[in-house]
Amino acid sequence: MSRFQIIRHGLLVRGRARHFSSVSLADIDHFRTVLPPHAILTTLPTVATAPVAPAELDQYNRDWMGKYTGKATTVLKPRTTHEVSKIVKWCNEREIAVVPQGGNTGLVGGSVPLHDELILSLASMNNVRSFDPVSGILIADAGCILQSLTDYVAPYNHIMPIDLGAKGSCHIGGNVATNAGGLRLLRYGSLHGSVLGLEVVLPDGTVLDQLTSLRKDNTGYDLKQLFIGAEGTLGVITGVSLLTPPAPQASNNVILALPHFDNVQPLYRKVKRALSEILSAFEFIDRAAYDLAVKHGQGRALNPEDVEGAECFVLVETSGGRREHDEEKLTDLLAELLGAEKPLINTGVLSQSPAQFSSLWALREGVTEAVSKEGKAYKYDISIPLAHFKTVVDSTRKHLGVKGLLGDHAVKHVVGYGHVGDGNLHLNIVAAAYTDEIQDALEPFVYELVSSYRGSISAEHGIGAMKTHALHYSKDEVSIALMRKIKAIFDPRGIMNPGKVLE
Ligand code: FAD
Ligand code: MLT
Ligand code: ZN
């Protein structure tokens, strides 16, 4: 299926094209009664507010990968829940489609319009509402940047339960809306557990106040869970209450180079047994992904002689309560691994300072950035059994080779990396350009492969605009029908992020 068809499919609602109203000058006049002039960015030729040049809206209309581009004429930046409510209520009455936008770092085309939907940016809603250092419960506006929340709780010796490469730009509201996984899921679990409460503006403008800070609350249906991972299709998240864990007293990491992929599974078992409660991450990078990270200056490369012949790499992190104890466990593990008769690893590099700790992490976290510097990425974010990670990468490469699509002019690299501890592989196809030919070679090929392992076509990035047509590979008809009913209850006019998650 070509990209054109996917976008066209995004417009179909049960076989019927939806028509939404475009933002008009009269709408802008109304928004001026709700927001100050600087919070309204529009290319429409209004008299009262100077129109902006279309290029000024590019950063809102284009996604992080440069793969999806919308045509919004208007971006609104409310500062309060009340303002969000007034805007959304108006849009619902006028049938103007709305795309909620956080840091616009999403990787499935969910955060930008497909057409000329109105963009509702949460960027100006960026205050911490409260923090309780005893319970560690943080209540924040949805537009707070993840890194700034990390910095906010750090002096209280707390950390955010979620961490990801986009932390400098993504919003906590965006993280919740995508149910982002990231690098700490192995230790702290998913946002379905860490989020204690949400404040959400529903499409008719009603404010659903579930911003509680209770660890336990079994009073019927847990409605907030529906908005976690809904990708802005059910309402606008305006406030988030979440449990932040105490900061570990000591964190260490090590990168291990493995001669064969087959060693990853036995290594994971060994590492889990040896490190038990202090293991906090077990991340995977294949050789091609490592080489790209190094090529584009992400982190400090390991000694080339040490990594010669390595087929893949694993980053292990420990987080614990006593530095000496944790270091001893980690060095004992390394000694055991290197001293084995048939070693599972070629070499291991243990960080010796905070700078080295960050540099080793940068090799893993920086793969996304490296891939985007190298070319245009087709990103598949899948859950499959660990044993098949390599098969999936290799068979995709082989398949593209058979189609004659490998080479600098078309597909430059096929790389795999991800979160071994969560069974989540990131299969990235790095191409010179986005073309229908490559798209058609990849889909449904990749989805059928995933489905053959009863895997998930979206482990953590969501469905967005990219995978609406492929939802059935991971969800049965009954589930999809129920999702549609839920969408219709919350958003009967279908104004919230149309063409995302559901076709
Ligand atoms: P956006 O990109 O702005 O929006 C994403 C979706 O959420 C859209 O559908 C949007 O409509 C909706 N949305 C945003 N804010 C709201 C709101 N307030 N209310 C309702 N809906 C809203 N993801 C992972 O899971 N794990 C990773 O490790 C990871 N690493 C990444 C690394 C990099 C370098 C990049 C660029 C992305 C990465 N991502 C990762 C993708 C991830 O989904 C996002 O980075 C993040 O969760 C999105 O937050 P955002 O604020 O940028 O949301
Ligand atoms: C990651 O794990 O690095 C992120 O999910 C981003 C990506 O898939 O590139
Ligand atoms: Zn990831």
Coordinates of C-alpha atoms in Angstrom, one line a residue, residues 199-491:
E199 CA -7.1 16.1 33.9
V200 CA -8.6 15.8 30.4
V201 CA -10.6 18.2 28.3
L202 CA -13.2 16.2 26.4
P203 CA -14.2 17.1 22.8
D204 CA -17.4 18.9 24.0
G205 CA -15.3 21.1 26.3
T206 CA -16.2 19.2 29.5
V207 CA -13.2 19.0 31.9
L208 CA -12.8 15.5 33.3
D209 CA -11.0 16.0 36.6
Q210 CA -9.4 12.8 37.6
L211 CA -6.2 14.5 38.8
T212 CA -6.1 12.4 42.0
S213 CA -2.9 11.4 43.8
L214 CA -4.1 8.2 45.3
R215 CA -2.1 5.0 45.1
K216 CA -5.2 2.9 45.6
D217 CA -8.6 3.8 44.2
N218 CA -10.9 0.9 43.2
T219 CA -14.1 3.0 42.6
G220 CA -15.3 1.5 39.4
Y221 CA -14.0 1.9 35.9
D222 CA -10.5 3.4 35.7
L223 CA -11.3 6.0 33.0
K224 CA -7.9 7.6 33.0
Q225 CA -6.4 4.5 31.5
L226 CA -8.3 5.1 28.3
F227 CA -6.4 8.3 27.6
I228 CA -3.0 6.7 28.2
G229 CA -1.9 5.7 24.7
A230 CA -5.1 7.2 23.0
E231 CA -2.8 9.6 21.0
G232 CA -5.1 12.6 21.4
T233 CA -8.1 10.8 19.8
L234 CA -10.3 11.0 22.9
G235 CA -9.5 14.3 24.5
V236 CA -6.8 16.8 25.4
I237 CA -4.7 15.9 28.4
T238 CA -4.1 19.1 30.4
G239 CA -2.7 17.8 33.7
V240 CA -0.8 14.7 34.9
S241 CA -0.4 13.3 38.3
L242 CA 2.4 10.7 38.6
L243 CA 4.4 8.7 41.0
T244 CA 8.1 9.5 40.8
P245 CA 10.5 6.9 42.3
P246 CA 13.3 7.8 44.7
A247 CA 16.6 8.4 42.9
P248 CA 19.0 5.4 43.1
Q249 CA 22.0 6.0 45.3
A250 CA 24.3 4.6 42.7
S251 CA 24.0 3.9 38.9
N252 CA 26.5 2.1 36.8
N253 CA 26.6 0.9 33.2
V254 CA 28.6 -1.3 31.0
I255 CA 28.6 -2.0 27.3
L256 CA 29.2 -5.6 26.2
A257 CA 30.3 -6.6 22.7
L258 CA 29.0 -10.0 21.6
P259 CA 30.5 -12.2 18.9
H260 CA 27.0 -13.6 18.0
F261 CA 23.5 -12.5 18.4
D262 CA 22.6 -16.0 19.7
N263 CA 24.5 -15.1 22.8
V264 CA 22.0 -12.4 23.8
Q265 CA 19.5 -14.7 25.3
P266 CA 21.9 -16.7 27.5
L267 CA 23.6 -13.4 28.4
Y268 CA 20.3 -11.9 29.5
R269 CA 19.6 -14.9 31.7
K270 CA 23.0 -14.7 33.3
V271 CA 22.9 -10.9 33.9
K272 CA 19.4 -11.2 35.5
R273 CA 20.6 -13.9 37.8
A274 CA 23.9 -12.1 38.7
L275 CA 22.5 -8.6 39.2
S276 CA 18.9 -9.4 40.2
E277 CA 17.4 -6.4 42.0
I278 CA 19.9 -3.8 40.8
L279 CA 19.5 -4.5 37.1
S280 CA 17.7 -1.5 35.6
A281 CA 18.2 -1.7 31.8
F282 CA 19.3 -4.3 29.3
E283 CA 19.4 -2.6 25.9
F284 CA 20.4 -3.9 22.5
I285 CA 22.2 -2.4 19.5
D286 CA 23.1 -4.5 16.5
R287 CA 26.4 -3.9 14.7
A288 CA 24.9 -1.8 11.9
A289 CA 23.2 0.5 14.5
Y290 CA 26.4 0.8 16.5
D291 CA 28.4 1.8 13.4
L292 CA 25.8 4.5 12.6
A293 CA 25.9 5.8 16.1
V294 CA 29.7 6.0 16.0
K295 CA 29.7 7.5 12.5
H296 CA 27.4 10.3 13.6
G297 CA 29.3 11.1 16.8
Q298 CA 26.8 9.7 19.4
G299 CA 28.8 8.9 22.5
R300 CA 32.3 7.6 22.6
A301 CA 33.2 4.8 20.4
L302 CA 34.8 1.7 22.0
N303 CA 38.3 0.7 21.0
P304 CA 38.0 -0.6 17.4
E305 CA 40.2 -3.7 18.2
D306 CA 37.9 -4.6 21.0
V307 CA 34.8 -4.6 18.9
E308 CA 36.3 -6.3 15.8
G309 CA 34.0 -9.1 14.9
A310 CA 31.3 -8.1 17.3
E311 CA 27.9 -8.9 15.8
C312 CA 26.0 -6.8 18.4
F313 CA 26.1 -4.9 21.7
V314 CA 24.2 -4.8 24.9
L315 CA 24.1 -2.0 27.4
V316 CA 23.5 -3.0 31.0
E317 CA 22.6 -0.5 33.7
T318 CA 22.4 -1.0 37.4
S319 CA 20.6 1.2 39.9
G320 CA 20.9 0.4 43.5
G321 CA 21.3 1.6 47.1
R322 CA 25.1 1.0 47.8
R323 CA 27.8 2.0 45.3
E324 CA 30.4 -0.5 46.5
H325 CA 28.0 -3.4 46.6
D326 CA 26.7 -2.6 43.1
E327 CA 30.2 -2.1 41.6
E328 CA 31.3 -5.4 43.1
K329 CA 28.4 -7.2 41.6
L330 CA 29.1 -5.7 38.2
T331 CA 32.8 -6.3 38.2
D332 CA 32.3 -9.9 39.4
L333 CA 29.9 -10.4 36.6
L334 CA 32.3 -9.0 34.0
A335 CA 35.1 -11.2 35.4
E336 CA 32.9 -14.2 35.2
L337 CA 31.8 -13.4 31.6
L338 CA 35.3 -12.8 30.4
G339 CA 36.8 -15.7 32.2
A340 CA 34.4 -18.3 31.0
E341 CA 35.7 -21.2 28.9
K342 CA 33.3 -20.2 26.0
P343 CA 32.8 -16.5 26.7
L344 CA 29.4 -15.0 25.7
I345 CA 31.1 -11.6 25.1
N346 CA 34.3 -10.4 23.4
T347 CA 34.7 -7.4 25.7
G348 CA 33.0 -5.2 28.2
V349 CA 33.6 -1.5 28.9
L350 CA 32.6 -0.3 32.3
S351 CA 31.9 3.4 32.9
Q352 CA 34.3 4.9 35.4
S353 CA 32.9 8.4 35.7
P354 CA 29.6 10.2 35.3
A355 CA 30.9 11.5 31.9
Q356 CA 31.6 7.9 30.8
F357 CA 28.2 6.8 32.1
S358 CA 26.5 9.4 29.9
S359 CA 28.8 8.6 26.9
L360 CA 27.9 4.9 27.0
W361 CA 24.2 5.7 27.2
A362 CA 24.6 8.2 24.3
L363 CA 25.8 5.3 22.1
R364 CA 22.4 3.6 22.6
E365 CA 20.1 6.7 22.9
G366 CA 21.8 8.4 20.0
V367 CA 20.9 5.7 17.5
T368 CA 17.6 7.5 16.6
E369 CA 19.5 10.8 16.0
A370 CA 22.2 8.9 14.0
V371 CA 19.6 7.2 11.8
S372 CA 17.9 10.5 11.0
K373 CA 21.2 12.1 10.1
E374 CA 22.1 9.2 7.8
G375 CA 18.8 9.3 5.8
K376 CA 15.1 8.9 5.8
A377 CA 14.0 6.2 8.3
Y378 CA 11.1 3.7 7.9
K379 CA 10.6 2.9 11.6
Y380 CA 9.0 -0.3 12.8
D381 CA 8.6 -0.6 16.5
I382 CA 7.6 -4.2 17.2
S383 CA 7.2 -6.6 20.1
I384 CA 8.4 -10.1 19.2
P385 CA 10.1 -12.9 21.1
L386 CA 13.8 -12.0 21.7
A387 CA 15.0 -15.1 19.9
H388 CA 13.7 -13.7 16.6
F389 CA 15.1 -10.2 16.7
K390 CA 17.9 -11.0 14.3
T391 CA 15.8 -13.1 12.0
V392 CA 13.5 -10.2 11.5
V393 CA 16.3 -7.7 10.7
D394 CA 18.0 -10.2 8.4
S395 CA 14.9 -11.3 6.5
T396 CA 13.9 -7.7 6.0
R397 CA 17.3 -6.9 4.5
K398 CA 17.2 -10.0 2.4
H399 CA 13.7 -9.2 1.1
L400 CA 14.8 -5.7 0.2
G401 CA 17.8 -7.2 -1.6
V402 CA 15.6 -9.5 -3.6
K403 CA 13.6 -6.5 -4.7
G404 CA 16.8 -4.8 -5.8
L405 CA 16.3 -2.0 -3.3
L406 CA 19.6 -2.2 -1.4
G407 CA 22.2 0.4 -2.2
D408 CA 23.1 4.0 -1.6
H409 CA 20.4 5.2 -4.1
A410 CA 17.6 3.4 -2.2
V411 CA 18.0 1.5 1.2
K412 CA 21.3 2.3 2.7
H413 CA 21.0 0.3 6.0
V414 CA 18.7 -2.1 7.8
V415 CA 19.4 -1.8 11.5
G416 CA 18.0 -3.2 14.7
Y417 CA 18.1 -1.9 18.3
G418 CA 15.8 -1.8 21.2
H419 CA 14.7 -2.8 24.6
V420 CA 15.6 -6.5 25.1
G421 CA 14.1 -6.5 28.6
D422 CA 10.8 -5.5 27.2
G423 CA 10.9 -7.7 24.0
N424 CA 10.8 -4.6 21.9
L425 CA 12.8 -4.4 18.7
H426 CA 13.2 -1.2 16.7
L427 CA 13.7 -2.2 13.1
N428 CA 14.8 0.8 11.1
I429 CA 15.2 0.9 7.3
V430 CA 17.4 3.9 6.4
A431 CA 16.9 5.1 2.9
A432 CA 18.1 7.9 0.7
A433 CA 14.5 9.1 0.4
Y434 CA 10.9 8.1 1.2
T435 CA 9.6 6.4 -1.9
D436 CA 6.4 4.4 -2.7
E437 CA 8.6 1.5 -4.0
I438 CA 10.4 1.0 -0.6
Q439 CA 7.1 1.5 1.2
D440 CA 5.4 -1.1 -0.9
A441 CA 8.3 -3.5 -0.4
L442 CA 8.1 -3.1 3.4
E443 CA 4.4 -3.3 3.9
P444 CA 2.7 -5.6 4.5
F445 CA 5.9 -7.7 4.5
V446 CA 7.0 -6.5 8.0
Y447 CA 3.6 -6.6 9.5
E448 CA 3.0 -10.2 8.2
L449 CA 6.3 -11.2 9.7
V450 CA 5.4 -9.7 13.1
S451 CA 2.0 -11.3 12.9
S452 CA 3.6 -14.7 12.3
Y453 CA 5.2 -14.4 15.7
R454 CA 1.9 -13.2 17.2
G455 CA 3.8 -10.0 18.0
S456 CA 2.7 -6.4 18.2
I457 CA 3.1 -3.9 15.3
S458 CA 3.5 -1.1 17.9
A459 CA 5.3 -1.8 21.1
E460 CA 5.7 1.7 22.3
H461 CA 5.4 4.4 19.6
G462 CA 1.7 4.1 18.9
I463 CA -0.4 3.9 15.8
G464 CA -0.6 7.5 14.7
A465 CA -1.3 8.0 11.0
M466 CA 1.3 5.4 10.1
K467 CA -0.3 2.2 11.1
T468 CA -4.1 2.7 11.1
H469 CA -4.4 0.4 8.2
A470 CA -2.4 -2.3 10.0
L471 CA -4.1 -2.3 13.3
H472 CA -5.8 -5.6 12.5
Y473 CA -2.4 -7.4 12.5
S474 CA -2.3 -7.0 16.3
K475 CA -6.0 -6.5 17.3
D476 CA -8.9 -8.7 16.5
E477 CA -12.2 -7.5 15.0
V478 CA -14.0 -7.5 18.3
S479 CA -11.3 -5.3 19.9
I480 CA -11.3 -2.8 17.0
A481 CA -15.1 -2.6 17.1
L482 CA -15.0 -1.8 20.8
M483 CA -12.4 0.8 20.2
R484 CA -14.7 2.5 17.7
K485 CA -17.5 2.5 20.1
I486 CA -15.4 4.1 22.8
K487 CA -14.2 6.7 20.3
A488 CA -17.9 7.4 19.4
I489 CA -18.9 7.9 23.0
F490 CA -16.1 10.4 23.8
D491 CA -15.9 12.1 20.4

